[in-house]
PDB file of N, CA, C and O in Angstrom:
ATOM      1  N   MET A   1     143.412  93.657 108.085  1.00 37.00           N
ATOM      2  CA  MET A   1     142.321  94.121 108.472  1.00 37.00           C
ATOM      3  C   MET A   1     142.486  95.399 108.191  1.00 37.00           C
ATOM      4  O   MET A   1     143.370  96.357 108.212  1.00 37.00           O
ATOM      5  N   GLN A   2     141.198  95.871 107.363  1.00 48.00           N
ATOM      6  CA  GLN A   2     141.286  97.529 106.820  1.00 48.00           C
ATOM      7  C   GLN A   2     140.512  98.541 107.576  1.00 48.00           C
ATOM      8  O   GLN A   2     139.856  98.042 108.676  1.00 48.00           O
ATOM      9  N   ASP A   3     141.358  99.553 107.626  1.00 53.00           N
ATOM     10  CA  ASP A   3     141.180 100.428 108.635  1.00 53.00           C
ATOM     11  C   ASP A   3     139.668 101.338 108.270  1.00 53.00           C
ATOM     12  O   ASP A   3     139.460 101.406 106.826  1.00 53.00           O
ATOM     13  N   ASP A   4     138.699 101.619 109.180  1.00 57.00           N
ATOM     14  CA  ASP A   4     137.744 102.509 108.665  1.00 57.00           C
ATOM     15  C   ASP A   4     138.160 103.674 108.603  1.00 57.00           C
ATOM     16  O   ASP A   4     138.688 104.192 109.120  1.00 57.00           O
ATOM     17  N   VAL A   5     137.242 104.287 107.654  1.00 55.00           N
ATOM     18  CA  VAL A   5     137.830 105.726 107.309  1.00 55.00           C
ATOM     19  C   VAL A   5     136.208 106.246 107.482  1.00 55.00           C
ATOM     20  O   VAL A   5     135.099 106.077 106.794  1.00 55.00           O
ATOM     21  N   CYS A   6     136.675 107.769 107.829  1.00 56.00           N
ATOM     22  CA  CYS A   6     135.310 108.309 108.281  1.00 56.00           C
ATOM     23  C   CYS A   6     135.039 109.521 107.064  1.00 56.00           C
ATOM     24  O   CYS A   6     136.223 110.533 107.145  1.00 56.00           O
ATOM     25  N   TYR A   7     134.453 109.729 106.490  1.00 52.00           N
ATOM     26  CA  TYR A   7     134.069 110.934 105.288  1.00 52.00           C
ATOM     27  C   TYR A   7     132.981 111.593 105.744  1.00 52.00           C
ATOM     28  O   TYR A   7     131.934 110.909 105.870  1.00 52.00           O
ATOM     29  N   THR A   8     133.311 113.019 105.967  1.00 55.00           N
ATOM     30  CA  THR A   8     131.958 113.756 106.038  1.00 55.00           C
ATOM     31  C   THR A   8     131.532 114.471 104.767  1.00 55.00           C
ATOM     32  O   THR A   8     132.619 115.199 104.282  1.00 55.00           O
ATOM     33  N   ALA A   9     130.595 114.825 104.414  1.00 53.00           N
ATOM     34  CA  ALA A   9     130.128 115.507 103.242  1.00 53.00           C
ATOM     35  C   ALA A   9     129.745 116.898 104.239  1.00 53.00           C
ATOM     36  O   ALA A   9     128.536 117.114 104.570  1.00 53.00           O
ATOM     37  N   CYS A  10     130.098 118.163 103.971  1.00 63.00           N
ATOM     38  CA  CYS A  10     129.706 119.108 104.543  1.00 63.00           C
ATOM     39  C   CYS A  10     128.373 119.688 103.871  1.00 63.00           C
ATOM     40  O   CYS A  10     128.467 120.063 102.769  1.00 63.00           O
ATOM     41  N   LEU A  11     127.021 119.643 104.305  1.00 71.00           N
ATOM     42  CA  LEU A  11     125.778 119.782 103.646  1.00 71.00           C
ATOM     43  C   LEU A  11     125.322 121.201 104.076  1.00 71.00           C
ATOM     44  O   LEU A  11     124.875 121.241 105.631  1.00 71.00           O
ATOM     45  N   THR A  12     125.575 122.269 103.562  1.00 80.00           N
ATOM     46  CA  THR A  12     124.882 123.370 104.074  1.00 80.00           C
ATOM     47  C   THR A  12     123.828 123.770 102.753  1.00 80.00           C
ATOM     48  O   THR A  12     123.941 123.730 101.884  1.00 80.00           O
ATOM     49  N   PHE A  13     122.619 124.428 103.517  1.00 84.00           N
ATOM     50  CA  PHE A  13     121.741 124.901 102.863  1.00 84.00           C
ATOM     51  C   PHE A  13     121.494 126.490 102.793  1.00 84.00           C
ATOM     52  O   PHE A  13     121.542 126.739 104.057  1.00 84.00           O
ATOM     53  N   SER A  14     121.404 127.202 101.863  1.00 89.00           N
ATOM     54  CA  SER A  14     121.019 128.476 102.024  1.00 89.00           C
ATOM     55  C   SER A  14     119.583 129.088 102.141  1.00 89.00           C
ATOM     56  O   SER A  14     118.974 127.642 101.713  1.00 89.00           O
ATOM     57  N   LYS A  15     119.369 129.976 102.997  1.00 93.00           N
ATOM     58  CA  LYS A  15     118.230 130.624 103.092  1.00 93.00           C
ATOM     59  C   LYS A  15     117.048 130.393 102.010  1.00 93.00           C
ATOM     60  O   LYS A  15     118.036 130.827 100.528  1.00 93.00           O
ATOM     61  N   PRO A  16     115.785 130.309 101.416  1.00 92.00           N
ATOM     62  CA  PRO A  16     115.114 130.689 100.413  1.00 92.00           C
ATOM     63  C   PRO A  16     115.109 131.818  99.606  1.00 92.00           C
ATOM     64  O   PRO A  16     115.230 132.941 101.089  1.00 92.00           O
ATOM     65  N   GLU A  17     115.192 132.307  98.773  1.00 93.00           N
ATOM     66  CA  GLU A  17     115.527 133.484  97.908  1.00 93.00           C
ATOM     67  C   GLU A  17     113.798 134.157  97.656  1.00 93.00           C
ATOM     68  O   GLU A  17     113.863 135.457  97.392  1.00 93.00           O
ATOM     69  N   THR A  18     112.956 133.431  97.925  1.00 94.00           N
ATOM     70  CA  THR A  18     111.760 134.035  97.095  1.00 94.00           C
ATOM     71  C   THR A  18     110.465 132.871  98.316  1.00 94.00           C
ATOM     72  O   THR A  18     110.717 132.118  98.934  1.00 94.00           O
ATOM     73  N   GLU A  19     109.637 133.611  98.118  1.00 96.00           N
ATOM     74  CA  GLU A  19     108.213 132.930  98.679  1.00 96.00           C
ATOM     75  C   GLU A  19     107.575 132.338  97.547  1.00 96.00           C
ATOM     76  O   GLU A  19     106.484 131.743  98.043  1.00 96.00           O
ATOM     77  N   VAL A  20     107.929 132.454  96.523  1.00 96.00           N
ATOM     78  CA  VAL A  20     107.279 131.686  95.119  1.00 96.00           C
ATOM     79  C   VAL A  20     107.114 130.342  95.023  1.00 96.00           C
ATOM     80  O   VAL A  20     108.419 129.991  95.159  1.00 96.00           O
ATOM     81  N   GLU A  21     106.219 129.455  95.428  1.00 96.00           N
ATOM     82  CA  GLU A  21     106.199 128.116  95.420  1.00 96.00           C
ATOM     83  C   GLU A  21     107.475 127.651  94.500  1.00 96.00           C
ATOM     84  O   GLU A  21     108.049 126.612  94.941  1.00 96.00           O
ATOM     85  N   ALA A  22     106.945 127.742  93.026  1.00 96.00           N
ATOM     86  CA  ALA A  22     107.264 127.171  92.567  1.00 96.00           C
ATOM     87  C   ALA A  22     109.030 127.601  92.330  1.00 96.00           C
ATOM     88  O   ALA A  22     110.054 126.853  92.164  1.00 96.00           O
ATOM     89  N   GLU A  23     109.566 128.626  92.337  1.00 96.00           N
ATOM     90  CA  GLU A  23     110.796 129.165  92.815  1.00 96.00           C
ATOM     91  C   GLU A  23     111.460 128.358  93.908  1.00 96.00           C
ATOM     92  O   GLU A  23     112.784 127.880  93.731  1.00 96.00           O
ATOM     93  N   ARG A  24     110.657 128.338  95.130  1.00 96.00           N
ATOM     94  CA  ARG A  24     111.078 127.515  96.337  1.00 96.00           C
ATOM     95  C   ARG A  24     111.719 126.174  95.842  1.00 96.00           C
ATOM     96  O   ARG A  24     112.787 125.577  96.218  1.00 96.00           O
ATOM     97  N   TYR A  25     110.565 125.501  94.939  1.00 96.00           N
ATOM     98  CA  TYR A  25     110.858 124.028  94.453  1.00 96.00           C
ATOM     99  C   TYR A  25     112.334 124.035  93.842  1.00 96.00           C
ATOM    100  O   TYR A  25     113.132 123.036  94.116  1.00 96.00           O
ATOM    101  N   ASN A  26     112.276 125.253  92.810  1.00 96.00           N
ATOM    102  CA  ASN A  26     113.689 124.735  92.093  1.00 96.00           C
ATOM    103  C   ASN A  26     115.176 125.125  92.939  1.00 96.00           C
ATOM    104  O   ASN A  26     115.947 124.681  92.493  1.00 96.00           O
ATOM    105  N   GLN A  27     114.784 126.025  93.723  1.00 95.00           N
ATOM    106  CA  GLN A  27     116.045 126.557  94.595  1.00 95.00           C
ATOM    107  C   GLN A  27     116.426 125.250  95.580  1.00 95.00           C
ATOM    108  O   GLN A  27     117.715 124.889  95.812  1.00 95.00           O
ATOM    109  N   ALA A  28     115.526 124.488  95.992  1.00 94.00           N
ATOM    110  CA  ALA A  28     115.325 123.637  96.991  1.00 94.00           C
ATOM    111  C   ALA A  28     116.334 122.145  96.215  1.00 94.00           C
ATOM    112  O   ALA A  28     117.070 121.538  96.458  1.00 94.00           O
ATOM    113  N   GLN A  29     115.393 121.925  95.110  1.00 95.00           N
ATOM    114  CA  GLN A  29     116.430 121.072  94.191  1.00 95.00           C
ATOM    115  C   GLN A  29     117.423 121.080  93.770  1.00 95.00           C
ATOM    116  O   GLN A  29     118.087 120.159  93.951  1.00 95.00           O
ATOM    117  N   ALA A  30     117.805 122.334  93.558  1.00 94.00           N
ATOM    118  CA  ALA A  30     119.294 122.429  93.149  1.00 94.00           C
ATOM    119  C   ALA A  30     120.094 122.312  94.061  1.00 94.00           C
ATOM    120  O   ALA A  30     121.304 121.798  94.132  1.00 94.00           O
ATOM    121  N   GLN A  31     119.445 122.845  95.745  1.00 93.00           N
ATOM    122  CA  GLN A  31     120.522 122.998  96.987  1.00 93.00           C
ATOM    123  C   GLN A  31     120.687 120.891  96.835  1.00 93.00           C
ATOM    124  O   GLN A  31     122.025 120.651  97.540  1.00 93.00           O
ATOM    125  N   VAL A  32     119.402 120.684  97.166  1.00 92.00           N
ATOM    126  CA  VAL A  32     119.636 118.956  97.639  1.00 92.00           C
ATOM    127  C   VAL A  32     120.699 118.028  96.366  1.00 92.00           C
ATOM    128  O   VAL A  32     121.098 117.429  97.059  1.00 92.00           O
ATOM    129  N   ARG A  33     120.171 118.534  95.375  1.00 93.00           N
ATOM    130  CA  ARG A  33     121.170 118.025  93.959  1.00 93.00           C
ATOM    131  C   ARG A  33     122.646 118.235  94.511  1.00 93.00           C
ATOM    132  O   ARG A  33     123.346 116.929  94.259  1.00 93.00           O
ATOM    133  N   ALA A  34     123.091 119.155  94.840  1.00 91.00           N
ATOM    134  CA  ALA A  34     124.652 119.433  95.150  1.00 91.00           C
ATOM    135  C   ALA A  34     124.922 118.860  96.635  1.00 91.00           C
ATOM    136  O   ALA A  34     126.154 118.352  96.317  1.00 91.00           O
ATOM    137  N   ALA A  35     124.061 118.300  97.210  1.00 90.00           N
ATOM    138  CA  ALA A  35     124.157 117.833  98.573  1.00 90.00           C
ATOM    139  C   ALA A  35     124.472 116.362  98.407  1.00 90.00           C
ATOM    140  O   ALA A  35     125.210 115.546  98.681  1.00 90.00           O
ATOM    141  N   LEU A  36     123.708 115.903  97.662  1.00 91.00           N
ATOM    142  CA  LEU A  36     123.932 114.471  96.815  1.00 91.00           C
ATOM    143  C   LEU A  36     124.852 114.226  96.332  1.00 91.00           C
ATOM    144  O   LEU A  36     125.335 113.214  96.444  1.00 91.00           O
ATOM    145  N   ASP A  37     125.185 115.238  95.296  1.00 91.00           N
ATOM    146  CA  ASP A  37     126.826 115.196  94.507  1.00 91.00           C
ATOM    147  C   ASP A  37     127.772 115.066  95.761  1.00 91.00           C
ATOM    148  O   ASP A  37     128.612 114.023  95.750  1.00 91.00           O
ATOM    149  N   LYS A  38     127.909 115.741  96.854  1.00 88.00           N
ATOM    150  CA  LYS A  38     128.736 115.741  97.543  1.00 88.00           C
ATOM    151  C   LYS A  38     128.972 114.538  98.690  1.00 88.00           C
ATOM    152  O   LYS A  38     129.910 113.980  98.700  1.00 88.00           O
ATOM    153  N   LEU A  39     127.454 113.863  98.758  1.00 89.00           N
ATOM    154  CA  LEU A  39     127.702 112.681  99.353  1.00 89.00           C
ATOM    155  C   LEU A  39     127.889 111.589  98.544  1.00 89.00           C
ATOM    156  O   LEU A  39     128.669 110.939  98.940  1.00 89.00           O
ATOM    157  N   LEU A  40     127.352 111.350  97.265  1.00 92.00           N
ATOM    158  CA  LEU A  40     128.053 110.661  96.164  1.00 92.00           C
ATOM    159  C   LEU A  40     129.587 110.356  96.058  1.00 92.00           C
ATOM    160  O   LEU A  40     130.201 109.429  95.972  1.00 92.00           O
ATOM    161  N   GLU A  41     130.270 111.521  96.190  1.00 90.00           N
ATOM    162  CA  GLU A  41     131.418 111.624  96.167  1.00 90.00           C
ATOM    163  C   GLU A  41     132.360 111.279  97.341  1.00 90.00           C
ATOM    164  O   GLU A  41     133.325 110.422  97.375  1.00 90.00           O
ATOM    165  N   ALA A  42     131.949 111.888  98.334  1.00 88.00           N
ATOM    166  CA  ALA A  42     132.335 110.956  99.771  1.00 88.00           C
ATOM    167  C   ALA A  42     132.370 109.620  99.715  1.00 88.00           C
ATOM    168  O   ALA A  42     133.202 108.874 100.380  1.00 88.00           O
ATOM    169  N   ALA A  43     130.925 108.811  99.493  1.00 90.00           N
ATOM    170  CA  ALA A  43     130.788 107.544  99.547  1.00 90.00           C
ATOM    171  C   ALA A  43     132.108 106.983  98.514  1.00 90.00           C
ATOM    172  O   ALA A  43     132.175 105.886  98.776  1.00 90.00           O
ATOM    173  N   THR A  44     131.950 107.292  97.083  1.00 93.00           N
ATOM    174  CA  THR A  44     132.791 106.687  96.326  1.00 93.00           C
ATOM    175  C   THR A  44     134.233 106.571  96.901  1.00 93.00           C
ATOM    176  O   THR A  44     135.013 106.031  96.442  1.00 93.00           O
ATOM    177  N   ASP A  45     134.351 107.667  97.508  1.00 90.00           N
ATOM    178  CA  ASP A  45     136.238 108.301  97.863  1.00 90.00           C
ATOM    179  C   ASP A  45     136.461 107.063  99.059  1.00 90.00           C
ATOM    180  O   ASP A  45     137.495 106.586  99.447  1.00 90.00           O
ATOM    181  N   ALA A  46     135.066 106.704  99.628  1.00 90.00           N
ATOM    182  CA  ALA A  46     135.341 105.829 100.871  1.00 90.00           C
ATOM    183  C   ALA A  46     135.427 104.312 100.434  1.00 90.00           C
ATOM    184  O   ALA A  46     135.393 103.365 100.986  1.00 90.00           O
ATOM    185  N   GLY A  47     135.093 104.292  99.068  1.00 94.00           N
ATOM    186  CA  GLY A  47     134.857 102.493  98.163  1.00 94.00           C
ATOM    187  C   GLY A  47     133.956 102.072  98.271  1.00 94.00           C
ATOM    188  O   GLY A  47     133.921 101.125  97.656  1.00 94.00           O
ATOM    189  N   TRP A  48     132.340 102.693  98.354  1.00 95.00           N
ATOM    190  CA  TRP A  48     131.408 102.633  97.769  1.00 95.00           C
ATOM    191  C   TRP A  48     131.571 102.533  96.093  1.00 95.00           C
ATOM    192  O   TRP A  48     131.820 103.590  95.880  1.00 95.00           O
ATOM    193  N   GLY A  49     130.569 101.707  95.736  1.00 97.00           N
ATOM    194  CA  GLY A  49     130.104 101.850  94.458  1.00 97.00           C
ATOM    195  C   GLY A  49     129.529 102.919  94.136  1.00 97.00           C
ATOM    196  O   GLY A  49     128.041 102.940  94.990  1.00 97.00           O
ATOM    197  N   ALA A  50     129.396 103.683  93.257  1.00 96.00           N
ATOM    198  CA  ALA A  50     128.409 104.854  92.673  1.00 96.00           C
ATOM    199  C   ALA A  50     127.132 104.119  92.634  1.00 96.00           C
ATOM    200  O   ALA A  50     126.070 104.544  93.180  1.00 96.00           O
ATOM    201  N   GLN A  51     126.900 103.009  91.830  1.00 97.00           N
ATOM    202  CA  GLN A  51     125.548 102.131  91.835  1.00 97.00           C
ATOM    203  C   GLN A  51     124.728 102.219  92.961  1.00 97.00           C
ATOM    204  O   GLN A  51     123.907 102.257  93.412  1.00 97.00           O
ATOM    205  N   GLU A  52     125.689 101.343  93.853  1.00 96.00           N
ATOM    206  CA  GLU A  52     124.966 101.134  94.994  1.00 96.00           C
ATOM    207  C   GLU A  52     124.598 102.279  96.074  1.00 96.00           C
ATOM    208  O   GLU A  52     123.504 102.097  96.927  1.00 96.00           O
ATOM    209  N   ILE A  53     125.561 103.335  95.720  1.00 95.00           N
ATOM    210  CA  ILE A  53     125.073 104.439  96.932  1.00 95.00           C
ATOM    211  C   ILE A  53     123.699 105.109  96.204  1.00 95.00           C
ATOM    212  O   ILE A  53     122.903 105.729  97.176  1.00 95.00           O
ATOM    213  N   VAL A  54     123.799 105.329  94.627  1.00 95.00           N
ATOM    214  CA  VAL A  54     122.666 105.984  94.252  1.00 95.00           C
ATOM    215  C   VAL A  54     121.033 105.089  94.314  1.00 95.00           C
ATOM    216  O   VAL A  54     120.338 105.647  94.613  1.00 95.00           O
ATOM    217  N   VAL A  55     121.403 103.842  94.607  1.00 97.00           N
ATOM    218  CA  VAL A  55     120.264 103.076  94.650  1.00 97.00           C
ATOM    219  C   VAL A  55     119.650 103.277  96.477  1.00 97.00           C
ATOM    220  O   VAL A  55     118.861 103.687  96.547  1.00 97.00           O
ATOM    221  N   ALA A  56     120.717 103.436  97.351  1.00 96.00           N
ATOM    222  CA  ALA A  56     120.470 103.346  98.738  1.00 96.00           C
ATOM    223  C   ALA A  56     120.047 105.021  98.896  1.00 96.00           C
ATOM    224  O   ALA A  56     119.147 105.098  99.687  1.00 96.00           O
ATOM    225  N   ILE A  57     120.305 105.981  98.091  1.00 94.00           N
ATOM    226  CA  ILE A  57     119.909 107.233  98.355  1.00 94.00           C
ATOM    227  C   ILE A  57     118.521 106.973  97.765  1.00 94.00           C
ATOM    228  O   ILE A  57     117.761 107.938  98.292  1.00 94.00           O
ATOM    229  N   VAL A  58     118.188 106.978  96.752  1.00 95.00           N
ATOM    230  CA  VAL A  58     116.729 106.333  96.121  1.00 95.00           C
ATOM    231  C   VAL A  58     115.894 106.021  97.364  1.00 95.00           C
ATOM    232  O   VAL A  58     114.635 106.494  97.511  1.00 95.00           O
ATOM    233  N   GLU A  59     116.513 104.736  97.507  1.00 96.00           N
ATOM    234  CA  GLU A  59     115.630 104.421  98.635  1.00 96.00           C
ATOM    235  C   GLU A  59     115.153 104.969  99.743  1.00 96.00           C
ATOM    236  O   GLU A  59     114.018 104.813 100.584  1.00 96.00           O
ATOM    237  N   GLY A  60     116.481 105.858 100.455  1.00 95.00           N
ATOM    238  CA  GLY A  60     116.134 106.477 101.634  1.00 95.00           C
ATOM    239  C   GLY A  60     115.467 107.690 101.251  1.00 95.00           C
ATOM    240  O   GLY A  60     114.427 107.985 102.300  1.00 95.00           O
ATOM    241  N   GLY A  61     115.161 107.919 100.405  1.00 93.00           N
ATOM    242  CA  GLY A  61     114.547 109.071  99.683  1.00 93.00           C
ATOM    243  C   GLY A  61     112.968 108.654  99.683  1.00 93.00           C
ATOM    244  O   GLY A  61     112.240 109.261 100.109  1.00 93.00           O
ATOM    245  N   ALA A  62     112.982 107.642  99.404  1.00 94.00           N
ATOM    246  CA  ALA A  62     111.223 107.006  99.351  1.00 94.00           C
ATOM    247  C   ALA A  62     110.577 106.877 100.638  1.00 94.00           C
ATOM    248  O   ALA A  62     109.563 106.902 101.098  1.00 94.00           O
ATOM    249  N   PHE A  63     111.825 106.232 101.372  1.00 95.00           N
ATOM    250  CA  PHE A  63     111.330 106.057 102.995  1.00 95.00           C
ATOM    251  C   PHE A  63     110.927 107.324 103.591  1.00 95.00           C
ATOM    252  O   PHE A  63     109.989 107.738 104.260  1.00 95.00           O
ATOM    253  N   LEU A  64     111.872 108.698 103.330  1.00 93.00           N
ATOM    254  CA  LEU A  64     111.533 109.784 103.954  1.00 93.00           C
ATOM    255  C   LEU A  64     110.184 110.525 103.672  1.00 93.00           C
ATOM    256  O   LEU A  64     109.415 110.908 104.177  1.00 93.00           O
ATOM    257  N   LYS A  65     109.713 110.256 102.345  1.00 93.00           N
ATOM    258  CA  LYS A  65     108.988 110.631 101.894  1.00 93.00           C
ATOM    259  C   LYS A  65     107.851 109.821 102.380  1.00 93.00           C
ATOM    260  O   LYS A  65     106.561 110.686 102.825  1.00 93.00           O
ATOM    261  N   GLU A  66     107.664 108.515 102.703  1.00 93.00           N
ATOM    262  CA  GLU A  66     106.528 107.828 103.606  1.00 93.00           C
ATOM    263  C   GLU A  66     106.335 108.361 104.627  1.00 93.00           C
ATOM    264  O   GLU A  66     105.173 108.537 105.213  1.00 93.00           O
ATOM    265  N   ALA A  67     107.334 108.515 105.302  1.00 93.00           N
ATOM    266  CA  ALA A  67     107.496 108.664 106.754  1.00 93.00           C
ATOM    267  C   ALA A  67     106.969 110.454 106.985  1.00 93.00           C
ATOM    268  O   ALA A  67     105.880 110.374 107.784  1.00 93.00           O
ATOM    269  N   HIS A  68     107.471 111.330 105.882  1.00 91.00           N
ATOM    270  CA  HIS A  68     106.696 112.607 106.165  1.00 91.00           C
ATOM    271  C   HIS A  68     105.088 112.815 105.801  1.00 91.00           C
ATOM    272  O   HIS A  68     104.406 113.236 106.503  1.00 91.00           O
ATOM    273  N   ILE A  69     104.797 111.744 104.701  1.00 91.00           N
ATOM    274  CA  ILE A  69     103.357 111.545 104.835  1.00 91.00           C
ATOM    275  C   ILE A  69     102.676 111.314 105.654  1.00 91.00           C
ATOM    276  O   ILE A  69     101.606 111.410 105.976  1.00 91.00           O
ATOM    277  N   ALA A  70     103.381 109.994 106.503  1.00 91.00           N
ATOM    278  CA  ALA A  70     102.530 109.467 107.392  1.00 91.00           C
ATOM    279  C   ALA A  70     102.457 110.322 108.690  1.00 91.00           C
ATOM    280  O   ALA A  70     101.307 110.679 109.555  1.00 91.00           O
ATOM    281  N   ALA A  71     103.588 111.186 109.166  1.00 91.00           N
ATOM    282  CA  ALA A  71     103.772 112.496 110.165  1.00 91.00           C
ATOM    283  C   ALA A  71     102.754 113.356 109.722  1.00 91.00           C
ATOM    284  O   ALA A  71     101.916 113.733 110.578  1.00 91.00           O
ATOM    285  N   SER A  72     102.466 113.504 108.574  1.00 90.00           N
ATOM    286  CA  SER A  72     101.493 114.700 108.185  1.00 90.00           C
ATOM    287  C   SER A  72      99.809 114.285 108.348  1.00 90.00           C
ATOM    288  O   SER A  72      99.142 115.275 108.590  1.00 90.00           O
ATOM    289  N   THR A  73      99.767 113.291 108.455  1.00 87.00           N
ATOM    290  CA  THR A  73      98.570 112.481 108.331  1.00 87.00           C
ATOM    291  C   THR A  73      97.996 112.220 109.542  1.00 87.00           C
ATOM    292  O   THR A  73      96.927 111.592 109.578  1.00 87.00           O
ATOM    293  N   GLY A  74      99.102 111.840 110.226  1.00 82.00           N
ATOM    294  CA  GLY A  74      98.939 111.257 111.729  1.00 82.00           C
ATOM    295  C   GLY A  74      98.708 109.589 111.476  1.00 82.00           C
ATOM    296  O   GLY A  74      98.377 108.823 112.531  1.00 82.00           O
ATOM    297  N   GLN A  75      99.284 109.165 110.270  1.00 76.00           N
ATOM    298  CA  GLN A  75      99.110 107.338 110.227  1.00 76.00           C
ATOM    299  C   GLN A  75     100.379 107.048 110.365  1.00 76.00           C
ATOM    300  O   GLN A  75     101.341 107.616 109.961  1.00 76.00           O
ATOM    301  N   PRO A  76     100.609 105.826 111.260  1.00 68.00           N
ATOM    302  CA  PRO A  76     102.174 105.235 111.292  1.00 68.00           C
ATOM    303  C   PRO A  76     102.451 104.674 110.164  1.00 68.00           C
ATOM    304  O   PRO A  76     101.561 104.080 108.933  1.00 68.00           O
ATOM    305  N   SER A  77     103.880 104.905 109.669  1.00 59.00           N
ATOM    306  CA  SER A  77     104.369 104.648 108.505  1.00 59.00           C
ATOM    307  C   SER A  77     104.925 102.951 108.680  1.00 59.00           C
ATOM    308  O   SER A  77     105.116 102.698 109.727  1.00 59.00           O
ATOM    309  N   ASP A  78     104.579 102.181 107.623  1.00 60.00           N
ATOM    310  CA  ASP A  78     105.230 100.837 107.691  1.00 60.00           C
ATOM    311  C   ASP A  78     106.863 100.612 107.809  1.00 60.00           C
ATOM    312  O   ASP A  78     107.722 101.399 107.239  1.00 60.00           O
TER     313      ASP A  78
END
């Protein structure tokens, strides 16, 4: 029986450096990319395939987007 291994990726985000929307978007995107790289590294270290984790991340992102839209419009998400 294989032992379960717990890997954690320390995900930290710095405060936005500006109030300019386009610059904030770029800053957020860079920080999320770095966090996802850490997540992917931790997952592959634990034995998951990179492709299956990338697919799970993309599907999870789509779910979060739909849930956020539903919450902001007051509509239930599927």
